[in-house]
mmCIF file of C-alpha atoms and ligand atoms in Angstrom:
data_model
loop_
_atom_site.group_PDB
_atom_site.id
_atom_site.type_symbol
_atom_site.label_atom_id
_atom_site.label_comp_id
_atom_site.label_asym_id
_atom_site.label_seq_id
_atom_site.Cartn_x
_atom_site.Cartn_y
_atom_site.Cartn_z
ATOM 1 C CA UNK K 1 69.136 86.930 91.352
ATOM 2 C CA UNK K 2 70.300 83.671 92.917
ATOM 3 C CA UNK K 3 70.038 80.544 90.782
ATOM 4 C CA UNK K 4 67.386 78.312 92.270
ATOM 5 C CA UNK K 5 67.039 74.631 91.984
ATOM 6 C CA UNK K 6 65.109 74.968 88.802
ATOM 7 C CA UNK K 7 66.858 72.076 86.993
ATOM 8 C CA UNK K 8 65.207 69.244 88.838
ATOM 9 C CA UNK K 9 61.791 67.686 88.859
ATOM 10 C CA UNK K 10 58.998 67.937 86.257
ATOM 11 C CA UNK K 11 59.019 70.870 83.801
ATOM 12 C CA UNK K 12 56.293 72.921 85.450
ATOM 13 C CA UNK K 13 55.675 76.688 85.606
ATOM 14 C CA UNK K 14 53.001 79.320 85.490
ATOM 15 C CA UNK K 15 51.776 82.334 83.562
ATOM 16 C CA UNK K 16 53.054 85.369 85.412
ATOM 17 C CA UNK K 17 52.131 89.044 85.294
ATOM 18 C CA UNK K 18 54.664 91.248 83.600
ATOM 19 C CA UNK K 19 53.399 94.294 85.581
ATOM 20 C CA UNK K 20 56.499 96.409 86.122
ATOM 21 C CA UNK K 21 58.377 94.849 83.245
ATOM 22 C CA UNK K 22 59.165 91.323 81.959
ATOM 23 C CA UNK K 23 62.022 90.941 84.467
ATOM 24 C CA UNK K 24 59.348 91.171 87.246
ATOM 25 C CA UNK K 25 57.549 88.151 85.696
ATOM 26 C CA UNK K 26 60.909 86.190 85.963
ATOM 27 C CA UNK K 27 61.177 87.183 89.674
ATOM 28 C CA UNK K 28 57.577 86.123 90.311
ATOM 29 C CA UNK K 29 58.214 82.738 88.601
ATOM 30 C CA UNK K 30 61.436 82.157 90.483
ATOM 31 C CA UNK K 31 59.688 82.944 93.786
ATOM 32 C CA UNK K 32 57.022 80.311 92.977
ATOM 33 C CA UNK K 33 59.602 77.711 92.062
ATOM 34 C CA UNK K 34 58.855 77.611 88.378
ATOM 35 C CA UNK K 35 61.146 75.923 85.815
ATOM 36 C CA UNK K 36 59.234 77.506 82.820
ATOM 37 C CA UNK K 37 57.323 80.684 82.391
ATOM 38 C CA UNK K 38 54.566 82.197 80.217
ATOM 39 C CA UNK K 39 54.030 85.917 79.842
ATOM 40 C CA UNK K 40 52.171 88.528 77.790
ATOM 41 C CA UNK K 41 54.785 90.613 76.028
ATOM 42 C CA UNK K 42 52.205 93.459 75.738
ATOM 43 C CA UNK K 43 48.730 94.309 77.120
ATOM 44 C CA UNK K 44 46.557 91.319 76.216
ATOM 45 C CA UNK K 45 43.440 93.456 75.678
ATOM 46 C CA UNK K 46 44.942 96.056 73.325
ATOM 47 C CA UNK K 47 45.953 96.085 69.735
ATOM 48 C CA UNK K 48 49.179 98.119 70.224
ATOM 49 C CA UNK K 49 51.937 97.742 72.670
ATOM 50 C CA UNK K 50 55.056 99.855 73.561
ATOM 51 C CA UNK K 51 57.978 98.889 71.237
ATOM 52 C CA UNK K 52 60.497 96.479 72.702
ATOM 53 C CA UNK K 53 63.466 98.232 74.225
ATOM 54 C CA UNK K 54 66.700 96.318 73.409
ATOM 55 C CA UNK K 55 68.130 96.806 76.853
ATOM 56 C CA UNK K 56 64.937 95.576 78.535
ATOM 57 C CA UNK K 57 64.836 92.473 76.337
ATOM 58 C CA UNK K 58 68.468 91.723 77.165
ATOM 59 C CA UNK K 59 67.764 92.063 80.852
ATOM 60 C CA UNK K 60 64.783 89.729 80.525
ATOM 61 C CA UNK K 61 66.798 87.062 78.621
ATOM 62 C CA UNK K 62 69.567 87.218 81.262
ATOM 63 C CA UNK K 63 67.169 87.032 84.281
ATOM 64 C CA UNK K 64 65.330 84.101 82.740
ATOM 65 C CA UNK K 65 68.542 82.230 82.079
ATOM 66 C CA UNK K 66 69.928 83.005 85.487
ATOM 67 C CA UNK K 67 66.625 81.719 87.051
ATOM 68 C CA UNK K 68 66.852 78.502 84.900
ATOM 69 C CA UNK K 69 63.553 79.222 83.209
ATOM 70 C CA UNK K 70 63.205 77.399 79.848
ATOM 71 C CA UNK K 71 61.480 77.187 77.527
ATOM 72 C CA UNK K 72 59.903 80.674 77.678
ATOM 73 C CA UNK K 73 56.392 81.003 76.306
ATOM 74 C CA UNK K 74 54.333 84.066 75.347
ATOM 75 C CA UNK K 75 50.592 84.215 75.053
ATOM 76 C CA UNK K 76 49.278 86.472 72.281
ATOM 77 C CA UNK K 77 46.633 89.221 72.782
ATOM 78 C CA UNK K 78 42.996 88.208 72.840
ATOM 79 C CA UNK K 79 41.874 90.644 70.160
ATOM 80 C CA UNK K 80 43.624 88.755 67.415
ATOM 81 C CA UNK K 81 41.113 86.811 65.296
ATOM 82 C CA UNK K 82 42.468 85.468 61.998
ATOM 83 C CA UNK K 83 39.042 83.881 61.284
ATOM 84 C CA UNK K 84 37.016 87.055 61.647
ATOM 85 C CA UNK K 85 34.208 87.801 59.102
ATOM 86 C CA UNK K 86 35.471 91.357 59.053
ATOM 87 C CA UNK K 87 38.411 91.824 56.619
ATOM 88 C CA UNK K 88 39.581 94.927 58.541
ATOM 89 C CA UNK K 89 39.864 92.862 61.716
ATOM 90 C CA UNK K 90 41.606 90.045 59.822
ATOM 91 C CA UNK K 91 44.228 92.468 58.353
ATOM 92 C CA UNK K 92 44.675 93.975 61.833
ATOM 93 C CA UNK K 93 44.973 90.544 63.374
ATOM 94 C CA UNK K 94 47.777 89.586 60.885
ATOM 95 C CA UNK K 95 49.631 92.740 61.757
ATOM 96 C CA UNK K 96 49.255 92.145 65.467
ATOM 97 C CA UNK K 97 50.422 88.581 65.102
ATOM 98 C CA UNK K 98 53.570 89.711 63.217
ATOM 99 C CA UNK K 99 54.198 92.176 66.074
ATOM 100 C CA UNK K 100 53.800 89.391 68.666
ATOM 101 C CA UNK K 101 56.133 87.078 66.744
ATOM 102 C CA UNK K 102 58.737 89.879 66.535
ATOM 103 C CA UNK K 103 58.395 90.570 70.277
ATOM 104 C CA UNK K 104 59.118 86.907 70.929
ATOM 105 C CA UNK K 105 62.172 87.022 68.690
ATOM 106 C CA UNK K 106 63.455 90.111 70.444
ATOM 107 C CA UNK K 107 62.862 88.616 73.898
ATOM 108 C CA UNK K 108 64.319 85.167 73.210
ATOM 109 C CA UNK K 109 60.898 83.443 73.495
ATOM 110 C CA UNK K 110 60.633 80.406 71.213
ATOM 111 C CA UNK K 111 56.865 79.761 71.617
ATOM 112 C CA UNK K 112 53.867 82.005 70.930
ATOM 113 C CA UNK K 113 50.403 80.707 71.970
ATOM 114 C CA UNK K 114 47.552 81.836 69.681
ATOM 115 C CA UNK K 115 43.776 81.168 69.851
ATOM 116 C CA UNK K 116 42.835 79.804 66.341
ATOM 117 C CA UNK K 117 39.903 82.259 66.146
ATOM 118 C CA UNK K 118 36.152 82.670 65.714
ATOM 119 C CA UNK K 119 34.372 82.352 62.386
ATOM 120 C CA UNK K 120 31.576 84.650 63.641
ATOM 121 C CA UNK K 121 28.906 82.578 61.971
ATOM 122 C CA UNK K 122 30.455 82.191 58.563
ATOM 123 C CA UNK K 123 31.002 78.436 59.141
ATOM 124 C CA UNK K 124 33.908 76.197 60.106
ATOM 125 C CA UNK K 125 35.336 75.558 56.669
ATOM 126 C CA UNK K 126 35.583 79.265 55.767
ATOM 127 C CA UNK K 127 37.010 80.035 59.192
ATOM 128 C CA UNK K 128 39.666 77.359 58.981
ATOM 129 C CA UNK K 129 40.782 78.640 55.570
ATOM 130 C CA UNK K 130 41.012 82.198 56.905
ATOM 131 C CA UNK K 131 43.137 81.033 59.814
ATOM 132 C CA UNK K 132 45.526 79.110 57.530
ATOM 133 C CA UNK K 133 45.776 82.075 55.194
ATOM 134 C CA UNK K 134 46.355 84.515 58.025
ATOM 135 C CA UNK K 135 49.081 82.397 59.477
ATOM 136 C CA UNK K 136 50.727 82.228 56.076
ATOM 137 C CA UNK K 137 50.463 86.014 55.588
ATOM 138 C CA UNK K 138 52.022 86.604 59.031
ATOM 139 C CA UNK K 139 54.848 84.083 58.445
ATOM 140 C CA UNK K 140 55.636 85.785 55.051
ATOM 141 C CA UNK K 141 56.034 89.132 56.830
ATOM 142 C CA UNK K 142 58.704 87.850 59.222
ATOM 143 C CA UNK K 143 60.538 85.127 57.098
ATOM 144 C CA UNK K 144 63.637 84.912 59.336
ATOM 145 C CA UNK K 145 61.699 84.558 62.627
ATOM 146 C CA UNK K 146 62.584 81.580 64.939
ATOM 147 C CA UNK K 147 59.260 81.796 66.807
ATOM 148 C CA UNK K 148 56.872 78.856 66.603
ATOM 149 C CA UNK K 149 53.194 79.757 66.772
ATOM 150 C CA UNK K 150 51.263 77.303 68.896
ATOM 151 C CA UNK K 151 47.591 76.924 68.066
ATOM 152 C CA UNK K 152 45.729 76.385 71.360
ATOM 153 C CA UNK K 153 43.062 73.791 71.757
ATOM 154 C CA UNK K 154 39.766 75.676 72.438
ATOM 155 C CA UNK K 155 36.885 75.140 74.812
ATOM 156 C CA UNK K 156 34.271 75.571 72.099
ATOM 157 C CA UNK K 157 32.619 78.791 73.092
ATOM 158 C CA UNK K 158 30.413 80.435 70.463
ATOM 159 C CA UNK K 159 31.917 80.222 66.992
ATOM 160 C CA UNK K 160 35.486 79.661 68.214
ATOM 161 C CA UNK K 161 37.403 77.087 66.282
ATOM 162 C CA UNK K 162 39.902 74.588 67.648
ATOM 163 C CA UNK K 163 37.650 72.646 70.107
ATOM 164 C CA UNK K 164 37.706 69.734 67.691
ATOM 165 C CA UNK K 165 41.237 68.245 67.040
ATOM 166 C CA UNK K 166 40.101 67.898 63.412
ATOM 167 C CA UNK K 167 39.979 71.729 63.152
ATOM 168 C CA UNK K 168 43.662 71.956 64.157
ATOM 169 C CA UNK K 169 44.558 69.210 61.688
ATOM 170 C CA UNK K 170 42.741 71.073 58.910
ATOM 171 C CA UNK K 171 44.714 74.279 59.688
ATOM 172 C CA UNK K 172 48.051 72.407 59.600
ATOM 173 C CA UNK K 173 46.984 70.791 56.404
ATOM 174 C CA UNK K 174 46.003 74.067 54.734
ATOM 175 C CA UNK K 175 48.808 76.307 55.902
ATOM 176 C CA UNK K 176 52.029 76.574 53.886
ATOM 177 C CA UNK K 177 53.743 77.907 57.021
ATOM 178 C CA UNK K 178 53.085 74.529 58.703
ATOM 179 C CA UNK K 179 56.816 74.059 59.713
ATOM 180 C CA UNK K 180 56.445 77.224 61.877
ATOM 181 C CA UNK K 181 53.265 75.924 63.657
ATOM 182 C CA UNK K 182 52.671 73.541 66.519
ATOM 183 C CA UNK K 183 50.219 72.980 69.342
ATOM 184 C CA UNK K 184 49.396 74.132 72.870
ATOM 185 C CA UNK K 185 47.143 71.628 74.724
ATOM 186 C CA UNK K 186 44.999 73.228 77.392
ATOM 187 C CA UNK K 187 43.560 70.626 79.815
ATOM 188 C CA UNK K 188 40.580 72.852 80.845
ATOM 189 C CA UNK K 189 39.665 73.637 77.212
ATOM 190 C CA UNK K 190 40.036 70.062 76.024
ATOM 191 C CA UNK K 191 37.764 68.947 78.870
ATOM 192 C CA UNK K 192 35.243 71.656 78.215
ATOM 193 C CA UNK K 193 35.215 70.709 74.535
ATOM 194 C CA UNK K 194 34.045 67.276 75.558
ATOM 195 C CA UNK K 195 37.192 65.138 75.480
ATOM 196 C CA UNK K 196 37.722 62.846 78.566
ATOM 197 C CA UNK K 197 40.941 63.661 80.364
ATOM 198 C CA UNK K 198 39.839 62.340 83.750
ATOM 199 C CA UNK K 199 39.513 58.536 83.421
ATOM 200 C CA UNK K 200 42.512 56.482 82.409
ATOM 201 C CA UNK K 201 40.776 55.002 79.392
ATOM 202 C CA UNK K 202 39.378 58.361 78.341
ATOM 203 C CA UNK K 203 42.762 60.016 78.603
ATOM 204 C CA UNK K 204 44.315 57.330 76.344
ATOM 205 C CA UNK K 205 41.397 57.650 73.852
ATOM 206 C CA UNK K 206 41.749 61.489 73.834
ATOM 207 C CA UNK K 207 45.526 61.319 73.205
ATOM 208 C CA UNK K 208 45.057 58.596 70.518
ATOM 209 C CA UNK K 209 42.614 60.910 68.793
ATOM 210 C CA UNK K 210 44.974 63.907 68.965
ATOM 211 C CA UNK K 211 47.835 61.627 67.727
ATOM 212 C CA UNK K 212 45.784 60.426 64.836
ATOM 213 C CA UNK K 213 44.659 63.942 63.754
ATOM 214 C CA UNK K 214 47.663 66.053 64.485
ATOM 215 C CA UNK K 215 50.452 64.012 65.991
ATOM 216 C CA UNK K 216 51.362 64.191 69.733
ATOM 217 C CA UNK K 217 54.808 65.438 68.835
ATOM 218 C CA UNK K 218 53.296 68.729 67.818
ATOM 219 C CA UNK K 219 52.275 69.495 71.422
ATOM 220 C CA UNK K 220 55.060 71.890 72.549
ATOM 221 C CA UNK K 221 53.273 73.462 75.549
ATOM 222 C CA UNK K 222 50.602 72.289 77.926
ATOM 223 C CA UNK K 223 48.365 74.688 79.876
ATOM 224 C CA UNK K 224 47.649 72.746 83.085
ATOM 225 C CA UNK K 225 44.311 74.159 84.237
ATOM 226 C CA UNK K 226 41.512 72.513 86.133
ATOM 227 C CA UNK K 227 37.973 73.346 85.029
ATOM 228 C CA UNK K 228 35.176 74.890 87.110
ATOM 229 C CA UNK K 229 32.570 73.309 84.780
ATOM 230 C CA UNK K 230 31.769 69.797 83.712
ATOM 231 C CA UNK K 231 33.053 67.966 80.628
ATOM 232 C CA UNK K 232 31.491 69.088 77.377
ATOM 233 C CA UNK K 233 30.216 72.452 78.848
ATOM 234 C CA UNK K 234 32.069 74.402 76.134
ATOM 235 C CA UNK K 235 32.762 77.330 78.474
ATOM 236 C CA UNK K 236 36.217 78.352 79.494
ATOM 237 C CA UNK K 237 36.465 78.677 83.289
ATOM 238 C CA UNK K 238 39.835 77.793 84.784
ATOM 239 C CA UNK K 239 40.057 76.363 88.318
ATOM 240 C CA UNK K 240 42.994 75.537 90.661
ATOM 241 C CA UNK K 241 44.611 72.118 90.175
ATOM 242 C CA UNK K 242 42.553 69.532 92.048
ATOM 243 C CA UNK K 243 39.721 71.953 92.872
ATOM 244 C CA UNK K 244 37.671 71.438 89.722
ATOM 245 C CA UNK K 245 35.903 68.891 87.531
ATOM 246 C CA UNK K 246 39.213 67.446 86.194
ATOM 247 C CA UNK K 247 40.604 66.852 89.682
ATOM 248 C CA UNK K 248 43.861 65.224 90.755
ATOM 249 C CA UNK K 249 42.782 62.015 88.956
ATOM 250 C CA UNK K 250 42.903 63.852 85.652
ATOM 251 C CA UNK K 251 46.176 65.562 86.399
ATOM 252 C CA UNK K 252 47.752 62.223 87.377
ATOM 253 C CA UNK K 253 47.146 61.162 83.705
ATOM 254 C CA UNK K 254 48.931 64.297 82.522
ATOM 255 C CA UNK K 255 51.873 64.152 84.873
ATOM 256 C CA UNK K 256 52.517 60.457 84.180
ATOM 257 C CA UNK K 257 52.116 60.730 80.398
ATOM 258 C CA UNK K 258 55.333 59.565 78.692
ATOM 259 C CA UNK K 259 54.519 61.438 75.482
ATOM 260 C CA UNK K 260 54.351 64.689 77.433
ATOM 261 C CA UNK K 261 57.312 64.040 79.787
ATOM 262 C CA UNK K 262 59.513 66.740 78.209
ATOM 263 C CA UNK K 263 56.624 69.115 77.415
ATOM 264 C CA UNK K 264 56.385 72.266 79.668
ATOM 265 C CA UNK K 265 53.276 72.362 81.853
ATOM 266 C CA UNK K 266 52.128 75.842 82.674
ATOM 267 C CA UNK K 267 49.483 76.961 85.183
ATOM 268 C CA UNK K 268 46.919 79.586 84.082
ATOM 269 C CA UNK K 269 44.848 79.111 87.258
ATOM 270 C CA UNK K 270 43.404 81.650 89.700
ATOM 271 C CA UNK K 271 45.976 83.363 91.863
ATOM 272 C CA UNK K 272 45.915 84.841 95.358
ATOM 273 C CA UNK K 273 47.956 87.846 96.555
ATOM 274 C CA UNK K 274 50.665 85.880 98.228
ATOM 275 C CA UNK K 275 51.305 83.405 95.407
ATOM 276 C CA UNK K 276 50.305 80.507 97.619
ATOM 277 C CA UNK K 277 47.816 79.131 95.111
ATOM 278 C CA UNK K 278 50.525 78.916 92.390
ATOM 279 C CA UNK K 279 52.942 77.231 94.762
ATOM 280 C CA UNK K 280 50.207 74.769 95.798
ATOM 281 C CA UNK K 281 49.367 74.023 92.124
ATOM 282 C CA UNK K 282 52.954 73.428 91.238
ATOM 283 C CA UNK K 283 53.392 71.226 94.289
ATOM 284 C CA UNK K 284 50.352 69.162 93.366
ATOM 285 C CA UNK K 285 51.668 68.600 89.807
ATOM 286 C CA UNK K 286 55.115 67.657 91.120
ATOM 287 C CA UNK K 287 53.598 65.166 93.603
ATOM 288 C CA UNK K 288 51.518 63.495 90.877
ATOM 289 C CA UNK K 289 54.601 63.152 88.640
ATOM 290 C CA UNK K 290 56.464 61.314 91.394
ATOM 291 C CA UNK K 291 53.760 58.627 91.374
ATOM 292 C CA UNK K 292 55.064 57.081 88.154
ATOM 293 C CA UNK K 293 58.199 55.907 89.988
ATOM 294 C CA UNK K 294 56.085 53.778 92.305
HETATM 295 ZN ZN1 ZN V 1 44.864 80.867 75.651
HETATM 296 MN MN1 MN V 2 45.202 78.312 77.885
HETATM 297 MN MN1 MN V 3 41.098 79.462 78.912
#
């Protein structure tokens, strides 16, 4: 694969399908002009995945390096719920998380995004404790791993935790494996959770609150998603950049934010067959980043 001009401009990329193998995801990212890439390293709706083949992992690492894609990010499977009321599900979730962490290590992926989990009616405090304990159990099972688990800010659907920055702070406080944890900030989820990311003052206030509770330095990945629904709706419906309730005004805050300048911004927005929507979304983010020079 030819090396593209991946080294210039803001650090933007997209989640890409790994259908046909992880190397195909790299090709899709390079074709869209990404500088960074998120993938699932296994089926996102199943507990088990095919074991990592060393040769395939090596090919993926080389393809990503040749395409100038860094950092690489993996999103964990949706079934994992460390906060589940069901101890069988919790045990299974810890095992699946360990598997995801080991897949990242094998594929040279430094960051693994994880949904904090749903307490299923047992209450926030109990749920947060279970998450911290689950993270510690997983960390103990892969002590030499170099993968950082990124707790993702949540939209606030049902009994899901992580829609309040205080939840994330509580997990960091309670987990002994804290040095191996950090944050993924999803603009759609934060907006849906009720935080203002659209107005200039609101953005500042939202970031100040995140800084006070967790520390902005913990944000290692940003999911740049517009939202189909209004602020505070607590439902998770991603929209193309500039086509939703956050709009270009909100993404101008993101793309000119000094604290996030070096943080990768990854699209998880609806796609069309030709990849035009991804290219448009990336172009929109790049254009907003250029504003700060003026
Ligand atoms: Zn997610
Ligand atoms: Mn996300
Ligand atoms: Mn989402």
